[in-house]
JSON list of C-alpha atoms in Angstrom, two decimals:
[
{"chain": "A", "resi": 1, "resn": "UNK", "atom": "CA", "xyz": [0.00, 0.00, 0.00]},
{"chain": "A", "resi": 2, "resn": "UNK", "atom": "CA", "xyz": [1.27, 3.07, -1.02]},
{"chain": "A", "resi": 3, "resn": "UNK", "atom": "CA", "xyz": [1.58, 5.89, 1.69]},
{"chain": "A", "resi": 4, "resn": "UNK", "atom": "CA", "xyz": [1.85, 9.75, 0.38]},
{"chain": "A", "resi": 5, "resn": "UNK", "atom": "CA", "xyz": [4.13, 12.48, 3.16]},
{"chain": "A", "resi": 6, "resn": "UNK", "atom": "CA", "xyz": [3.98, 15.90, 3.28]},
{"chain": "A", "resi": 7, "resn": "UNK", "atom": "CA", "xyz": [6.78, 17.37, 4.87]},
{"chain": "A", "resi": 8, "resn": "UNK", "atom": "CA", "xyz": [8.45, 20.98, 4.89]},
{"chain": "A", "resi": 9, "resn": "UNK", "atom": "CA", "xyz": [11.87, 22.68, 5.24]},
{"chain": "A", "resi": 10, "resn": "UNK", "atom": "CA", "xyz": [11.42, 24.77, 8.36]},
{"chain": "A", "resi": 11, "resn": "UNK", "atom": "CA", "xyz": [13.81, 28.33, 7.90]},
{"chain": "A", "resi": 12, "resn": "UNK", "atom": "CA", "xyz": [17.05, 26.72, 9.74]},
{"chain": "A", "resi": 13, "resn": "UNK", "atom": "CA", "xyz": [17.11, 23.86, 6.78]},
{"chain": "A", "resi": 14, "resn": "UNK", "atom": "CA", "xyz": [15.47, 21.24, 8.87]},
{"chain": "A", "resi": 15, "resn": "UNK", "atom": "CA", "xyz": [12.71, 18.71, 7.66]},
{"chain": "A", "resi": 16, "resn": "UNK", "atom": "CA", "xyz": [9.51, 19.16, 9.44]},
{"chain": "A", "resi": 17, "resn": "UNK", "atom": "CA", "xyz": [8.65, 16.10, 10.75]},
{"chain": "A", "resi": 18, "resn": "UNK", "atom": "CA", "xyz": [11.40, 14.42, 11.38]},
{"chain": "A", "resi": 19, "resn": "UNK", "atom": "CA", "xyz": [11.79, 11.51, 9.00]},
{"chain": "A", "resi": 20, "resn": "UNK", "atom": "CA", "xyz": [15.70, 9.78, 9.11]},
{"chain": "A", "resi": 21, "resn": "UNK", "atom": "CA", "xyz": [15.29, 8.86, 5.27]},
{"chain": "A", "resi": 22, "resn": "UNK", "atom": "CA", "xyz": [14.72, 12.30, 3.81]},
{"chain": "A", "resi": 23, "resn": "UNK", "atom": "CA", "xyz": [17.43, 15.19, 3.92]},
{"chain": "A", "resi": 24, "resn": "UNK", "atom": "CA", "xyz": [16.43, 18.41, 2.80]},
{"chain": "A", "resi": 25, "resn": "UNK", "atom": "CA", "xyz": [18.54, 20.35, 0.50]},
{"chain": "A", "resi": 26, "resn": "UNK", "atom": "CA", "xyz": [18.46, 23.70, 1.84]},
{"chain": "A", "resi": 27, "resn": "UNK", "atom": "CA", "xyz": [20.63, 26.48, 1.56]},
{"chain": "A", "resi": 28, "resn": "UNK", "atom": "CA", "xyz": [18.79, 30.64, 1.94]},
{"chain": "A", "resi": 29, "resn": "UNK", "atom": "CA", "xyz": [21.42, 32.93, 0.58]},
{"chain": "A", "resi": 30, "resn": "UNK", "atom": "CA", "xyz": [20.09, 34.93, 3.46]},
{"chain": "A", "resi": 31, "resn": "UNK", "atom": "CA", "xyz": [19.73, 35.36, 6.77]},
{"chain": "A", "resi": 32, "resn": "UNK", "atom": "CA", "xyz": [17.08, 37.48, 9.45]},
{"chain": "A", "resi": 33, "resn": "UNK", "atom": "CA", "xyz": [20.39, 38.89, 11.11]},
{"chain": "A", "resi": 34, "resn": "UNK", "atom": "CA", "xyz": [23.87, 38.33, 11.49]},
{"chain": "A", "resi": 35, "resn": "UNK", "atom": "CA", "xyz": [23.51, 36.65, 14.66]},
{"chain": "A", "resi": 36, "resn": "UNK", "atom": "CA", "xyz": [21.75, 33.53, 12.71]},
{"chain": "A", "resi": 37, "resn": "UNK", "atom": "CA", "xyz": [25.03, 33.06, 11.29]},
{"chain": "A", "resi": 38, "resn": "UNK", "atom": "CA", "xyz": [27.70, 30.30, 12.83]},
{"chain": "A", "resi": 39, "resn": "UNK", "atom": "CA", "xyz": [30.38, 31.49, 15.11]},
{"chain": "A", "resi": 40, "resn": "UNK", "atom": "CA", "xyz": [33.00, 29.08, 14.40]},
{"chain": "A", "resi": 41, "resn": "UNK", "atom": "CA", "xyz": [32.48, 28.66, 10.29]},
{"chain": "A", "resi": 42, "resn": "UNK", "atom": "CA", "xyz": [31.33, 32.60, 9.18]},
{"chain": "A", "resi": 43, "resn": "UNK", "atom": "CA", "xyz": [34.47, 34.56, 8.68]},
{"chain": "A", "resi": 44, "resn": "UNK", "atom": "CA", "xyz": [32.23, 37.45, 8.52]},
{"chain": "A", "resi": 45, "resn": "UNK", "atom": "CA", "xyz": [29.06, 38.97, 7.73]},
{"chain": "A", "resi": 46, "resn": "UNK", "atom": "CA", "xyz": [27.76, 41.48, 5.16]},
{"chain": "A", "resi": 47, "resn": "UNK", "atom": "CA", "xyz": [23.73, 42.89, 5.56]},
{"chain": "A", "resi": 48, "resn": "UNK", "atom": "CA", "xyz": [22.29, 43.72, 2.34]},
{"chain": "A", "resi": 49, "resn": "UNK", "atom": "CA", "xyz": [20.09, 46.08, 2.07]},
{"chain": "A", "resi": 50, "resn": "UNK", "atom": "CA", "xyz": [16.18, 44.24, 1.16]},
{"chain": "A", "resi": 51, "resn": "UNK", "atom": "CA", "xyz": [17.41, 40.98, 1.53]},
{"chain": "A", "resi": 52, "resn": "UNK", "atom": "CA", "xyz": [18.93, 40.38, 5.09]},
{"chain": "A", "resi": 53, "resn": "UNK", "atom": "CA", "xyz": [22.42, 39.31, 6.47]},
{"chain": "A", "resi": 54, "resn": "UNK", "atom": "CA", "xyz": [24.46, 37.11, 4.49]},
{"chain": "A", "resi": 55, "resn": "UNK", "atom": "CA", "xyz": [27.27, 34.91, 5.69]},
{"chain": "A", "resi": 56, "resn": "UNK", "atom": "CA", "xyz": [30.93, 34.28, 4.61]},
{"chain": "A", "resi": 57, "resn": "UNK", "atom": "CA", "xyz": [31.95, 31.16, 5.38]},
{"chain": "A", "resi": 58, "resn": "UNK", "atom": "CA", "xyz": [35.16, 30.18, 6.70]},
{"chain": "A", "resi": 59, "resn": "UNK", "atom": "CA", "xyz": [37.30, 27.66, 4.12]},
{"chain": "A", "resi": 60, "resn": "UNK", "atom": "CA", "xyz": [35.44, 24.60, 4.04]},
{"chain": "A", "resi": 61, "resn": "UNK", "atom": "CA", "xyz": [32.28, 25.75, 6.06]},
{"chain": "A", "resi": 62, "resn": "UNK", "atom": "CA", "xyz": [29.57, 25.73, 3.93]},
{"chain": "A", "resi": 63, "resn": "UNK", "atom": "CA", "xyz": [25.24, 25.63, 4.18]},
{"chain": "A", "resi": 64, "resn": "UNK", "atom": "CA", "xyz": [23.56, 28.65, 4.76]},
{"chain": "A", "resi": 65, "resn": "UNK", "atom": "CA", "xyz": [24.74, 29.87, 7.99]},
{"chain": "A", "resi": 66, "resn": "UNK", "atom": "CA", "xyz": [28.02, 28.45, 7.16]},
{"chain": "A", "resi": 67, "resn": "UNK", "atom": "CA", "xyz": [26.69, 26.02, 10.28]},
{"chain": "A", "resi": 68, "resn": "UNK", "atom": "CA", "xyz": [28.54, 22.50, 8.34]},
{"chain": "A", "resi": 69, "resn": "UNK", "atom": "CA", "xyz": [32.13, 22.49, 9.33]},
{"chain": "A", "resi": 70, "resn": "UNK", "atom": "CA", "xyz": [35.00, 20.70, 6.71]},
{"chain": "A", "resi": 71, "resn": "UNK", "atom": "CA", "xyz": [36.08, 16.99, 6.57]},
{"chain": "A", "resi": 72, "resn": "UNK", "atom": "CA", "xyz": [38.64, 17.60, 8.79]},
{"chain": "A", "resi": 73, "resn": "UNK", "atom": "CA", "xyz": [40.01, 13.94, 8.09]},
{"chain": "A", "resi": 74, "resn": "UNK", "atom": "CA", "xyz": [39.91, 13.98, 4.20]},
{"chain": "A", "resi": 75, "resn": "UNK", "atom": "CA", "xyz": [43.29, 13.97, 4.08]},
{"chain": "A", "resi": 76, "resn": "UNK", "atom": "CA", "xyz": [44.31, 12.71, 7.35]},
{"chain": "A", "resi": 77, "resn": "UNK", "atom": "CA", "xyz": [45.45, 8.87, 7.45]},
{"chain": "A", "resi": 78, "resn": "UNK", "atom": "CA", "xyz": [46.95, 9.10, 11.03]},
{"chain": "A", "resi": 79, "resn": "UNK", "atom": "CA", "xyz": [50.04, 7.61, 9.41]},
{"chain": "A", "resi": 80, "resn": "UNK", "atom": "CA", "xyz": [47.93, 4.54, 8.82]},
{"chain": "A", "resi": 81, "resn": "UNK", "atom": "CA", "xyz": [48.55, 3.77, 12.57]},
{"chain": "A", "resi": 82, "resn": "UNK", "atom": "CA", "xyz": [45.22, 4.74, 13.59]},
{"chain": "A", "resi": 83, "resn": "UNK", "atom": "CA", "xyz": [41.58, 6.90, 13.24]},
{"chain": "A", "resi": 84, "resn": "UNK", "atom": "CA", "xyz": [40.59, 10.45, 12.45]},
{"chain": "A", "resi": 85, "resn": "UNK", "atom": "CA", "xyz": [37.27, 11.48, 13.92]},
{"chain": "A", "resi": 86, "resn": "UNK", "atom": "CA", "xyz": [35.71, 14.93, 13.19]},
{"chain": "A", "resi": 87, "resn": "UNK", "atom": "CA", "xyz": [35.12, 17.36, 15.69]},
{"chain": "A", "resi": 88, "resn": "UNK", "atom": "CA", "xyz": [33.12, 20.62, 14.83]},
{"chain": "A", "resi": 89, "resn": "UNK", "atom": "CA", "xyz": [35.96, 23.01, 14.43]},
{"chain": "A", "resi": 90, "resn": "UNK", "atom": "CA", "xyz": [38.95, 19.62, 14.12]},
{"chain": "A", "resi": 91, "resn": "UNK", "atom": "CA", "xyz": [40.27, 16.29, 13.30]},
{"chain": "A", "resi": 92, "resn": "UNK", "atom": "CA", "xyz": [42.20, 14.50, 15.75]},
{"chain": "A", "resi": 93, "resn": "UNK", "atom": "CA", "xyz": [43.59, 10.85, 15.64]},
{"chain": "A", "resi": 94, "resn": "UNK", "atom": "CA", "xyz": [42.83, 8.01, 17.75]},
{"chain": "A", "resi": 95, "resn": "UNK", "atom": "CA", "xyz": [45.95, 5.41, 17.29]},
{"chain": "A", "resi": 96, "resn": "UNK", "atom": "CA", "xyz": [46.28, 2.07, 17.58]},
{"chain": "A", "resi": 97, "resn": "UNK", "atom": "CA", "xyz": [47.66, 0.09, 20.41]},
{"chain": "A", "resi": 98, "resn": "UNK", "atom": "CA", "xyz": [51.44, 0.55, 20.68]},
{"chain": "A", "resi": 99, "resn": "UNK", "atom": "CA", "xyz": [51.33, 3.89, 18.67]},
{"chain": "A", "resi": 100, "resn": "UNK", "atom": "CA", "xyz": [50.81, 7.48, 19.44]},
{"chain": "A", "resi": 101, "resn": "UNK", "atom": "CA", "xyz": [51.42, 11.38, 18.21]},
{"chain": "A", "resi": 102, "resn": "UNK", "atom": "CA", "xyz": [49.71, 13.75, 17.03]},
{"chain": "A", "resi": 103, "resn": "UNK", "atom": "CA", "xyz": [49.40, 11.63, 13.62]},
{"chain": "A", "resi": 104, "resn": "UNK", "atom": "CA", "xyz": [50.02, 8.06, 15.41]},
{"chain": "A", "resi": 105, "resn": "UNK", "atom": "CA", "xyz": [53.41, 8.49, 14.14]},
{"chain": "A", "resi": 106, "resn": "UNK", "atom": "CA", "xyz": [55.58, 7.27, 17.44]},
{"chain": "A", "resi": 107, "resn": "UNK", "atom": "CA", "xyz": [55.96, 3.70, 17.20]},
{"chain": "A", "resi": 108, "resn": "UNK", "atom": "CA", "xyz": [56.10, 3.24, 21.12]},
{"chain": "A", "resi": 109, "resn": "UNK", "atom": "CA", "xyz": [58.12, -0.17, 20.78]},
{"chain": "A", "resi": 110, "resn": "UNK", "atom": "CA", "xyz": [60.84, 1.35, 18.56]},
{"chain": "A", "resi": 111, "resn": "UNK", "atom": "CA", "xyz": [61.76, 4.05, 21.68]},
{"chain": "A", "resi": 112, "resn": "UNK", "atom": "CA", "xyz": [64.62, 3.15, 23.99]},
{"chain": "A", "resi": 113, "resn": "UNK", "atom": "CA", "xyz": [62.73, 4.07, 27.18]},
{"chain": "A", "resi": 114, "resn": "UNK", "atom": "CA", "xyz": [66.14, 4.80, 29.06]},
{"chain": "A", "resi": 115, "resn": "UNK", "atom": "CA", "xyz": [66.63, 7.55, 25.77]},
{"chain": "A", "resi": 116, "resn": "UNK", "atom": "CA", "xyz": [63.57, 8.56, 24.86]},
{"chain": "A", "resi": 117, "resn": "UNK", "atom": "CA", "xyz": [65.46, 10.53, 22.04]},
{"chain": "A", "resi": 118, "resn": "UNK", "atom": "CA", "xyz": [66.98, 7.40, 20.98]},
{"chain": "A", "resi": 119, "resn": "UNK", "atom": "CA", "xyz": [65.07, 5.06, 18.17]},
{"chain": "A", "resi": 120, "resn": "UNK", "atom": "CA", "xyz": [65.26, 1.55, 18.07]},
{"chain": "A", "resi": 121, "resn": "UNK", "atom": "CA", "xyz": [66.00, 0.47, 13.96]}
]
């Protein structure tokens, strides 16, 4: 049996209800104000005269507020000894067992523990 939805974008780009199979593309080149726009992803803000506030995204933020941060971990293997994960505003990488760094970089059991500036070949 056939079933027929009617849903709506509500102003801040969500669907109205709620249903987890449907995304809604939406993207207002403007806003009410300035203050609608995100604080970590708008590099600034212009108001235009008519037509409301609209926001300049930081590099890589994008959507209408400039509210969607970047792929932080696009290009970020973690040295293939770990995970990225995305934060809002970073990437940071989880490694494996017996590796760590910023990048999972430091093999732990290649470190002479008594010289900790001394590597083990």
């Amino acid at each position: 049996k056939n079933r027929r939805f009617k849903f709506a974008c509500s102003t801040r780009g969500h669907v109205e209800p709620h249903p987890s199979v449907v995304s809604c593309p939406f993207d207002a080149p403007f806003q009410e104000s300035c203050e609608h726009c995100h604080p970590l992803g708008t590099h600034n803000c212009t108001m235009v005269e008519g037509l409301g506030a609209k926001c300049n995204c930081r590099e890589g933020w994008r959507m209408f507020a400039c509210w969607l941060s970047p792929e932080f971990c696009a290009n970020r293997n973690c040295s293939g000894n770990g995970r990225c994960h995305n934060k809002i505003d970073h990437g940071y990488c989880e490694c494996s067992d017996g590796f760590s760094g910023d990048d999972c970089q430091m093999n732990k059991s290649a470190i002479a523990w008594n010289d900790p500036n001394k590597v083990i070949n």
